[in-house]
Amino acid sequence: SLLHRSVAKAGIEITHSDLLRELKEIKEITNYYPPLSGAEAKRGGRPRAERTLTRLNRQQQRLFGVLDLGRYQAS
């Protein structure tokens, strides 16, 4: 209810169930890649990790901004 109140204050009209559904669909993905340099790769260096969000629709983008969800992303 508090999330819904915050979203409503920002002017976003959405039902409780739709709000929860939209938020559930926002995912953070971690992709792992081999080490950049050839020498590191030969020594078994650490793989590179890149984190990204799933593609957000317009509603999810608005919710992400209003609720400042970027503060929870891994860095």
mmCIF file of C-alpha atoms in Angstrom, residues 5-74:
data_model
loop_
_atom_site.group_PDB
_atom_site.id
_atom_site.type_symbol
_atom_site.label_atom_id
_atom_site.label_comp_id
_atom_site.label_asym_id
_atom_site.label_seq_id
_atom_site.Cartn_x
_atom_site.Cartn_y
_atom_site.Cartn_z
ATOM 1 C CA ARG A 5 0.597 5.588 -2.394
ATOM 2 C CA SER A 6 4.035 6.811 -3.542
ATOM 3 C CA VAL A 7 3.224 5.946 -7.132
ATOM 4 C CA ALA A 8 -0.201 7.611 -6.958
ATOM 5 C CA LYS A 9 1.368 10.780 -5.496
ATOM 6 C CA ALA A 10 3.604 10.909 -8.572
ATOM 7 C CA GLY A 11 0.507 10.883 -10.798
ATOM 8 C CA ILE A 12 0.703 7.292 -11.996
ATOM 9 C CA GLU A 13 -2.689 5.616 -12.024
ATOM 10 C CA ILE A 14 -2.260 1.869 -11.584
ATOM 11 C CA THR A 15 -4.002 -0.845 -9.582
ATOM 12 C CA HIS A 16 -2.241 -2.650 -6.737
ATOM 13 C CA SER A 17 -2.081 -5.907 -8.687
ATOM 14 C CA ASP A 18 -0.779 -4.225 -11.858
ATOM 15 C CA LEU A 19 1.848 -2.378 -9.816
ATOM 16 C CA LEU A 20 3.123 -5.614 -8.315
ATOM 17 C CA ARG A 21 3.085 -7.360 -11.702
ATOM 18 C CA GLU A 22 5.069 -4.568 -13.362
ATOM 19 C CA LEU A 23 7.634 -4.531 -10.548
ATOM 20 C CA LYS A 24 8.017 -8.330 -10.616
ATOM 21 C CA GLU A 25 8.928 -8.174 -14.292
ATOM 22 C CA ILE A 26 11.909 -5.865 -13.677
ATOM 23 C CA LYS A 27 14.978 -8.088 -13.474
ATOM 24 C CA GLU A 28 18.696 -7.476 -13.152
ATOM 25 C CA ILE A 29 20.821 -9.766 -15.312
ATOM 26 C CA THR A 30 24.538 -10.533 -14.895
ATOM 27 C CA ASN A 31 26.455 -11.563 -18.027
ATOM 28 C CA TYR A 32 29.918 -13.085 -17.659
ATOM 29 C CA TYR A 33 32.581 -12.702 -20.345
ATOM 30 C CA PRO A 34 36.125 -14.094 -20.624
ATOM 31 C CA PRO A 35 39.026 -11.885 -19.456
ATOM 32 C CA LEU A 36 39.921 -9.045 -21.837
ATOM 33 C CA SER A 37 43.621 -9.586 -22.395
ATOM 34 C CA GLY A 38 45.145 -12.684 -23.951
ATOM 35 C CA ALA A 39 47.720 -13.113 -21.150
ATOM 36 C CA GLU A 40 45.018 -13.022 -18.470
ATOM 37 C CA ALA A 41 42.904 -15.493 -20.384
ATOM 38 C CA LYS A 42 45.844 -17.913 -20.641
ATOM 39 C CA ARG A 43 46.502 -17.677 -16.878
ATOM 40 C CA GLY A 44 42.843 -18.264 -16.119
ATOM 41 C CA GLY A 45 42.150 -14.637 -15.145
ATOM 42 C CA ARG A 46 38.870 -13.446 -13.746
ATOM 43 C CA PRO A 47 35.940 -13.260 -16.105
ATOM 44 C CA ARG A 48 34.375 -9.845 -16.655
ATOM 45 C CA ALA A 49 30.877 -9.336 -15.292
ATOM 46 C CA GLU A 50 28.396 -6.889 -16.757
ATOM 47 C CA ARG A 51 25.084 -6.171 -15.051
ATOM 48 C CA THR A 52 22.065 -4.820 -16.872
ATOM 49 C CA LEU A 53 18.307 -4.593 -16.472
ATOM 50 C CA THR A 54 15.809 -6.392 -18.629
ATOM 51 C CA ARG A 55 14.166 -4.157 -21.225
ATOM 52 C CA LEU A 56 11.654 -1.964 -19.402
ATOM 53 C CA ASN A 57 8.362 -0.877 -20.883
ATOM 54 C CA ARG A 58 7.230 2.735 -20.488
ATOM 55 C CA GLN A 59 5.249 2.025 -17.308
ATOM 56 C CA GLN A 60 8.182 0.181 -15.729
ATOM 57 C CA GLN A 61 10.531 3.053 -16.624
ATOM 58 C CA ARG A 62 8.244 5.508 -14.857
ATOM 59 C CA LEU A 63 7.936 3.254 -11.799
ATOM 60 C CA PHE A 64 11.700 2.696 -11.740
ATOM 61 C CA GLY A 65 12.273 6.454 -11.654
ATOM 62 C CA VAL A 66 9.510 7.373 -9.204
ATOM 63 C CA LEU A 67 10.522 4.679 -6.726
ATOM 64 C CA ASP A 68 14.259 5.357 -7.279
ATOM 65 C CA LEU A 69 14.941 1.653 -7.802
ATOM 66 C CA GLY A 70 18.365 2.372 -9.280
ATOM 67 C CA ARG A 71 19.702 2.677 -5.724
ATOM 68 C CA TYR A 72 19.199 -1.092 -5.328
ATOM 69 C CA GLN A 73 21.171 -2.078 -8.418
ATOM 70 C CA ALA A 74 24.416 -3.901 -7.796
#
